[in-house]
Every structure is written in C-alpha cells, then in structure tokens.
Coordinates of C-alpha atoms in Angstrom, one line a residue:
M1 CA -18.1 22.0 16.2
Q2 CA -17.1 20.6 12.9
T3 CA -19.1 17.9 11.2
T4 CA -15.9 15.8 10.9
S5 CA -15.5 15.7 14.6
L6 CA -19.1 14.8 15.1
R7 CA -18.9 12.0 12.6
Y8 CA -15.8 10.5 14.3
F9 CA -17.5 10.9 17.7
L10 CA -20.6 9.0 16.5
A11 CA -18.5 6.2 15.0
V12 CA -16.7 5.7 18.4
A13 CA -20.1 5.8 20.2
R14 CA -21.6 3.2 17.8
T15 CA -18.6 0.8 17.7
G16 CA -17.4 1.2 21.3
S17 CA -13.7 1.8 20.5
I18 CA -11.4 4.1 18.6
A19 CA -9.8 1.1 16.9
A20 CA -13.2 -0.2 15.6
A21 CA -14.2 3.3 14.5
S22 CA -10.9 3.6 12.7
G23 CA -11.6 0.5 10.7
Q24 CA -15.1 1.5 9.9
L25 CA -14.2 5.0 8.7
N26 CA -10.8 4.0 7.2
V27 CA -9.3 6.9 9.2
A28 CA -6.2 6.7 11.4
A29 CA -6.9 6.0 15.0
S30 CA -4.7 8.9 16.0
A31 CA -6.9 11.3 14.0
I32 CA -10.1 10.1 15.6
S33 CA -8.5 10.2 19.1
R34 CA -7.4 13.8 18.4
Q35 CA -10.9 14.9 17.3
I36 CA -12.4 13.3 20.4
A37 CA -9.9 15.2 22.6
N38 CA -10.7 18.4 20.8
L39 CA -14.4 18.0 21.4
E40 CA -13.8 17.3 25.1
A41 CA -11.6 20.4 25.4
E42 CA -14.1 22.5 23.6
L43 CA -17.0 21.3 25.7
D44 CA -15.0 21.0 28.9
C45 CA -16.3 17.6 29.8
V46 CA -15.6 13.9 29.4
L47 CA -17.6 12.4 26.5
F48 CA -16.7 8.7 27.1
E49 CA -16.4 6.4 30.0
R50 CA -13.5 3.9 29.5
R51 CA -14.8 0.5 30.6
P52 CA -13.3 -3.0 30.3
R53 CA -15.6 -3.8 27.4
G54 CA -15.1 -0.6 25.5
M55 CA -15.9 3.1 25.4
V56 CA -19.4 4.1 26.5
P57 CA -20.8 7.6 26.1
S58 CA -21.0 9.6 29.3
P59 CA -24.2 11.5 30.1
A60 CA -22.7 14.5 28.3
G61 CA -21.8 12.1 25.4
E62 CA -25.3 10.9 25.1
L63 CA -26.6 14.5 24.7
L64 CA -23.9 15.2 22.1
A65 CA -24.8 12.0 20.2
Q66 CA -28.4 13.1 19.9
H67 CA -27.3 16.5 18.7
A68 CA -24.7 15.0 16.3
H69 CA -27.3 12.8 14.7
H70 CA -29.5 15.8 13.9
V71 CA -26.7 17.9 12.6
L72 CA -25.2 15.3 10.3
Q73 CA -28.6 14.2 9.0
R74 CA -29.5 17.8 8.2
A75 CA -26.2 18.4 6.6
E76 CA -26.7 15.3 4.4
Q77 CA -30.2 16.5 3.5
V78 CA -29.0 19.9 2.4
V79 CA -26.3 18.3 0.2
T80 CA -28.9 15.9 -1.3
E81 CA -31.4 18.8 -2.0
I82 CA -28.7 20.7 -3.8
Q83 CA -27.8 17.6 -5.9
E84 CA -31.4 17.0 -6.7
L85 CA -31.6 20.4 -8.5
R86 CA -29.9 18.5 -11.3
G87 CA -32.2 15.5 -11.1
L88 CA -31.0 11.9 -10.6
V89 CA -27.4 12.8 -11.6
R90 CA -25.5 12.8 -8.3
G91 CA -26.2 11.3 -4.9
L92 CA -25.5 8.5 -2.4
I93 CA -28.0 5.7 -1.7
R94 CA -27.2 3.8 1.5
I95 CA -28.8 0.3 1.8
S96 CA -28.5 -2.0 4.7
C97 CA -29.7 -5.6 4.4
S98 CA -29.4 -9.1 5.9
E99 CA -27.3 -11.6 4.0
G100 CA -30.1 -13.4 2.2
F101 CA -30.7 -10.1 0.2
A102 CA -27.1 -9.2 -0.2
I103 CA -26.0 -12.3 -2.1
D104 CA -28.0 -11.6 -5.2
L105 CA -31.2 -9.5 -5.1
V106 CA -30.0 -6.1 -3.9
P107 CA -26.8 -6.1 -5.9
R108 CA -28.8 -7.0 -9.0
V109 CA -31.2 -4.1 -8.4
I110 CA -28.3 -1.8 -7.8
A111 CA -26.7 -2.9 -11.1
D112 CA -29.9 -2.3 -13.1
F113 CA -30.4 1.1 -11.4
H114 CA -26.8 2.1 -12.1
R115 CA -27.3 1.5 -15.8
R116 CA -30.1 4.0 -15.7
Y117 CA -28.5 6.5 -13.5
P118 CA -24.7 6.1 -13.7
G119 CA -23.9 9.2 -11.6
L120 CA -25.5 7.8 -8.4
R121 CA -23.3 6.0 -5.8
F122 CA -24.4 3.1 -3.6
E123 CA -23.3 1.9 -0.2
L124 CA -24.4 -1.6 0.7
T125 CA -23.9 -2.9 4.3
M126 CA -24.7 -6.4 5.4
L127 CA -26.0 -6.8 9.0
P128 CA -28.1 -9.2 11.1
P129 CA -31.8 -8.5 10.8
A130 CA -32.2 -6.6 14.1
Q131 CA -29.2 -4.4 13.3
V132 CA -30.6 -3.5 9.9
T133 CA -33.7 -2.0 11.7
Q134 CA -31.4 -0.2 14.2
V135 CA -29.3 1.6 11.5
V136 CA -32.4 2.6 9.6
A137 CA -34.0 4.0 12.7
A138 CA -30.8 5.9 13.5
G139 CA -30.7 7.4 9.9
E140 CA -27.4 5.6 9.2
A141 CA -29.0 3.8 6.2
D142 CA -31.6 5.1 3.8
I143 CA -33.3 1.7 3.2
G144 CA -33.3 -1.5 5.1
V145 CA -34.2 -4.9 3.6
T146 CA -34.5 -7.6 6.2
F147 CA -36.4 -10.6 7.5
K148 CA -39.2 -9.6 9.9
L149 CA -38.6 -9.9 13.6
A150 CA -40.9 -9.3 16.6
S151 CA -41.2 -5.5 16.4
T152 CA -40.4 -2.8 13.9
Q153 CA -41.8 0.2 15.8
P154 CA -38.7 2.5 15.3
V155 CA -39.0 2.4 11.5
A156 CA -41.6 2.9 8.7
V157 CA -42.4 -0.4 6.8
V158 CA -42.9 0.4 3.2
Y159 CA -43.2 -3.1 1.9
E160 CA -44.1 -6.4 3.6
A161 CA -44.5 -9.9 2.3
Q162 CA -44.0 -13.6 3.2
V163 CA -41.7 -15.9 1.2
E164 CA -41.4 -19.7 1.2
M165 CA -38.1 -21.4 1.7
I166 CA -37.0 -23.8 -1.0
A167 CA -34.3 -26.5 -1.3
V168 CA -31.2 -25.8 -3.4
C169 CA -29.0 -28.4 -5.0
A170 CA -26.6 -29.0 -7.9
P171 CA -28.0 -29.7 -11.4
D172 CA -26.8 -33.4 -11.2
H173 CA -28.4 -34.1 -7.8
P174 CA -30.7 -37.1 -7.7
L175 CA -33.6 -34.9 -6.7
A176 CA -32.9 -32.2 -9.3
G177 CA -35.8 -33.2 -11.5
S178 CA -38.4 -33.4 -8.7
P179 CA -41.3 -31.0 -8.9
M180 CA -41.6 -31.1 -5.1
I181 CA -40.1 -33.0 -2.2
Q182 CA -41.3 -33.8 1.3
L183 CA -39.5 -32.5 4.4
P184 CA -38.3 -36.1 5.4
D185 CA -36.6 -36.4 2.0
L186 CA -33.9 -34.0 3.2
A187 CA -32.7 -36.5 5.8
A188 CA -31.3 -38.8 3.0
F189 CA -28.8 -36.2 1.8
P190 CA -26.1 -34.0 3.4
L191 CA -27.9 -30.8 4.6
A192 CA -26.4 -27.4 4.9
L193 CA -28.1 -24.8 7.1
P194 CA -27.4 -21.4 8.7
T195 CA -26.8 -21.2 12.5
R196 CA -29.6 -21.5 15.1
D197 CA -29.9 -17.7 15.5
T198 CA -31.2 -17.2 12.0
T199 CA -34.8 -17.1 10.8
V200 CA -34.1 -19.9 8.3
R201 CA -33.0 -22.3 11.1
L202 CA -35.9 -21.3 13.4
V203 CA -38.5 -21.9 10.8
F204 CA -36.9 -25.2 9.6
E205 CA -36.7 -26.6 13.1
A206 CA -40.3 -25.6 13.9
A207 CA -41.4 -27.5 10.7
C208 CA -39.4 -30.6 11.7
S209 CA -40.9 -30.5 15.2
A210 CA -44.4 -30.3 13.8
E211 CA -43.7 -33.5 11.8
G212 CA -41.9 -35.3 14.6
I213 CA -38.6 -35.6 12.8
A214 CA -35.0 -34.5 13.6
I215 CA -32.6 -33.7 10.7
E216 CA -29.0 -32.8 11.7
P217 CA -27.1 -30.6 9.2
V218 CA -23.7 -31.8 8.0
L219 CA -22.6 -28.2 7.5
T220 CA -23.7 -25.3 9.7
S221 CA -22.4 -21.8 8.9
N222 CA -23.1 -18.2 10.0
V223 CA -22.3 -17.1 6.4
L224 CA -25.2 -18.0 4.1
S225 CA -23.1 -17.7 0.9
S226 CA -20.7 -20.5 2.2
L227 CA -23.5 -23.0 1.8
L228 CA -23.7 -22.6 -1.9
P229 CA -20.2 -24.1 -2.8
F230 CA -21.1 -27.0 -0.5
V231 CA -24.2 -28.0 -2.5
R232 CA -22.4 -27.3 -5.8
H233 CA -19.7 -29.9 -5.0
T234 CA -21.6 -32.5 -3.1
Q235 CA -24.9 -34.5 -3.2
G236 CA -26.0 -32.0 -0.5
L237 CA -29.0 -29.7 -0.2
A238 CA -29.4 -26.3 1.4
L239 CA -32.5 -24.3 2.5
M240 CA -33.0 -20.6 1.7
S241 CA -35.4 -18.2 0.0
A242 CA -35.7 -18.3 -3.8
F243 CA -34.6 -14.7 -4.3
T244 CA -31.3 -15.5 -2.6
V245 CA -30.2 -17.7 -5.5
Q246 CA -32.3 -16.3 -8.4
T247 CA -29.4 -15.5 -10.7
P248 CA -27.5 -18.9 -10.3
V249 CA -30.8 -20.7 -10.8
Q250 CA -31.5 -18.7 -14.0
L251 CA -28.0 -19.6 -15.2
G252 CA -28.5 -23.3 -14.5
E253 CA -25.8 -23.4 -11.9
L254 CA -28.2 -24.4 -9.1
I255 CA -31.6 -26.1 -9.0
Q256 CA -34.4 -25.0 -6.6
I257 CA -37.1 -27.5 -5.4
P258 CA -40.2 -26.6 -3.4
V259 CA -40.5 -28.4 -0.1
R260 CA -43.9 -29.6 1.2
T261 CA -44.4 -29.6 4.9
K262 CA -47.2 -30.0 7.4
S263 CA -46.4 -26.5 8.8
S264 CA -45.3 -23.4 7.0
L265 CA -41.8 -22.6 5.8
L266 CA -42.8 -19.0 5.3
R267 CA -40.7 -16.1 6.5
G268 CA -41.7 -12.5 6.6
I269 CA -39.6 -9.9 4.8
Q270 CA -39.7 -6.1 5.1
V271 CA -38.3 -3.0 3.4
Q272 CA -37.9 -0.3 5.9
T273 CA -37.1 3.5 6.0
M274 CA -36.5 6.0 8.8
R275 CA -39.8 7.1 10.3
D276 CA -41.0 10.6 9.4
R277 CA -38.0 11.3 7.2
P278 CA -38.6 12.7 3.7
L279 CA -36.7 10.5 1.3
P280 CA -34.4 12.2 -1.3
R281 CA -35.6 11.8 -4.8
A282 CA -32.9 9.3 -5.8
V283 CA -33.6 7.1 -2.7
K284 CA -37.3 7.1 -3.5
A285 CA -36.7 6.1 -7.1
F286 CA -34.4 3.3 -6.0
L287 CA -36.9 2.2 -3.4
N288 CA -39.5 1.8 -6.1
A289 CA -37.1 -0.3 -8.2
L290 CA -36.3 -2.5 -5.3
V291 CA -39.9 -3.1 -4.3
A292 CA -40.7 -4.0 -8.0
A293 CA -38.0 -6.7 -7.8
L294 CA -39.5 -8.3 -4.7
P295 CA -42.3 -10.9 -4.6
A296 CA -45.9 -9.6 -5.0
S297 CA -47.3 -8.3 -1.7
S298 CA -50.6 -6.9 -0.3
R299 CA -48.5 -4.2 1.2
R300 CA -46.6 -2.1 -1.3
L301 CA -46.4 1.4 -0.1
A302 CA -43.2 2.4 -1.8
T303 CA -44.7 3.1 -5.2
E304 CA -46.3 6.3 -4.0
D305 CA -44.7 9.4 -5.6
G306 CA -42.7 7.1 -7.9
V307 CA -40.1 8.5 -10.3

C-alpha cells in the first residue's frame, strides 16, 4: 500500500465524501476515487458504506484507518528526523486553532518565528474548539490552541490559563476613554456578539443572567472577525478576548475597555499536543514561542527542553 493511497483514504474517511476530500487535498476527485478502488481491489473488501449522509468506513475500513494513521505518522516522523539533522532549517509545523487565536495571535507568532527560521513552513487551520482537540488527538495537527471545553482527555495540555473578555470599540466611541465600564452600559449601544454555540456567548449570557439583565445583540455572526468592521464603522461594541485584537489595539485602530461584572467573564484557554508523541525539534521550538506570547499562567509546561 502506498502512502498516497492511505492519505486519500483517510481524507475520505474524515470528510465523509470524495468531493469533500478532493477540496481538502486539492486533488481531482477521479484520482481519489481511483486510489480507493485500488485499495479495495488490493484488500479484496469494501472500505466504505455509501449512506444518504455520506461515506462511512466499513468494519474493514475502520481497521485500515487505524493502520493508516500509524503508517503516515511514522513516515512523517522519519522525514522530520532526517530534516532535523540540519537543525531548524526545514520542516512543517501544523497548527490548529479556534478563530479567536487565528485572527491575530497565532499568525503574529508565526511571522516572528519565520523571521528567525525562514526555512520552516507552517500550516494553520481554523476549527471550532472541540474539533481542534480532535485533530490534535488524531495527529493531524502538531499543536492545538483553543478555548477549554469539558474534557481534554485525548490530548496532552502543555499550557492552560484563564483570560478575561473585554469590550472593543472604535477610537471615537463615547466610551473610548473609559477606564472601565459596567455590564449594563453595553445595553446603550449596538452590540455585536458571536453565535450562541461559542464560549464568548455562553459566558456573556451567564454574566447577564447573574445581574438580571437581558442584552440583545444587533449583530450576531459565526465569524468572529466580521464583528470588527461593525464596531469600526458604528457606535457599536463587541466582546472578545484581548489577544484577539492585540495588534489593532496597539496600532490605535480599536480601543479595548475592561468590563466589570458581578460574575466572571473569564474563559479557559489551552495549548494542546498529541498525547505520548515526541515532538519534532522545530515544533517544540515554535511551541515555546507560542506559549511565551500567551498570558502568564500557573501551568506552562511547554518550556521544558526549549530551543
């Protein structure tokens, strides 16, 4: 079995269709279909069950998926070890993160690290928090940066902290000079918030409930970055973590204001890696740089064996 066939097979197993795998891999659907057919002929079995909602691995397909994960991970590890003979000169670092980290923080750390090690390549994928943990656990990403959910058992947590949400507004907003605002102050202005399935919204609504108030947003979006143009061009406010807008705040394009509440506006954040997986030298060095850029924490394990 060739690694190309296994990679195509895993993409179909993850996405549930040849068309979706084609888009993810940027490979023609006919080529993926041909590789799947070759694997089924070689193994003399059906690897997928065709269902109305997509392609699901058969029992034989589930076994092959486990084997393929190990084969591809080992092949990648061998390539990395060979590259590391030349130091931090070549290599690929795969980062998966939720949107709050992808807007500013992670790309900024990547840019700084690239200046130091221009031969390294980066792959940044934005996913919902739970999916970040899933791809890290499966070895499909080297590092995950996400907001903490209920359980992170499948991965190793190398950094953990809590961050406070702040209000964000335009420099000419009436509240721009305020050292701090109260939660009810938000009701006097158009408010932009993420959708109800996000940690921002859950924490915000819990804080409103604790104070016995209800604040309906004018703009709700499942794309966090779309809230920023709204506050730039209106008298509106948005809620998010400070590191999400660190660069525009430093440039004076946006103003951040602390919000005082009776209950906490804190959210937990984590940096995750695959459990029991030795990290390549380049990944470990980048991990240290990433943790250094995050808020201070009582749990900073990534600095061990730093480069």
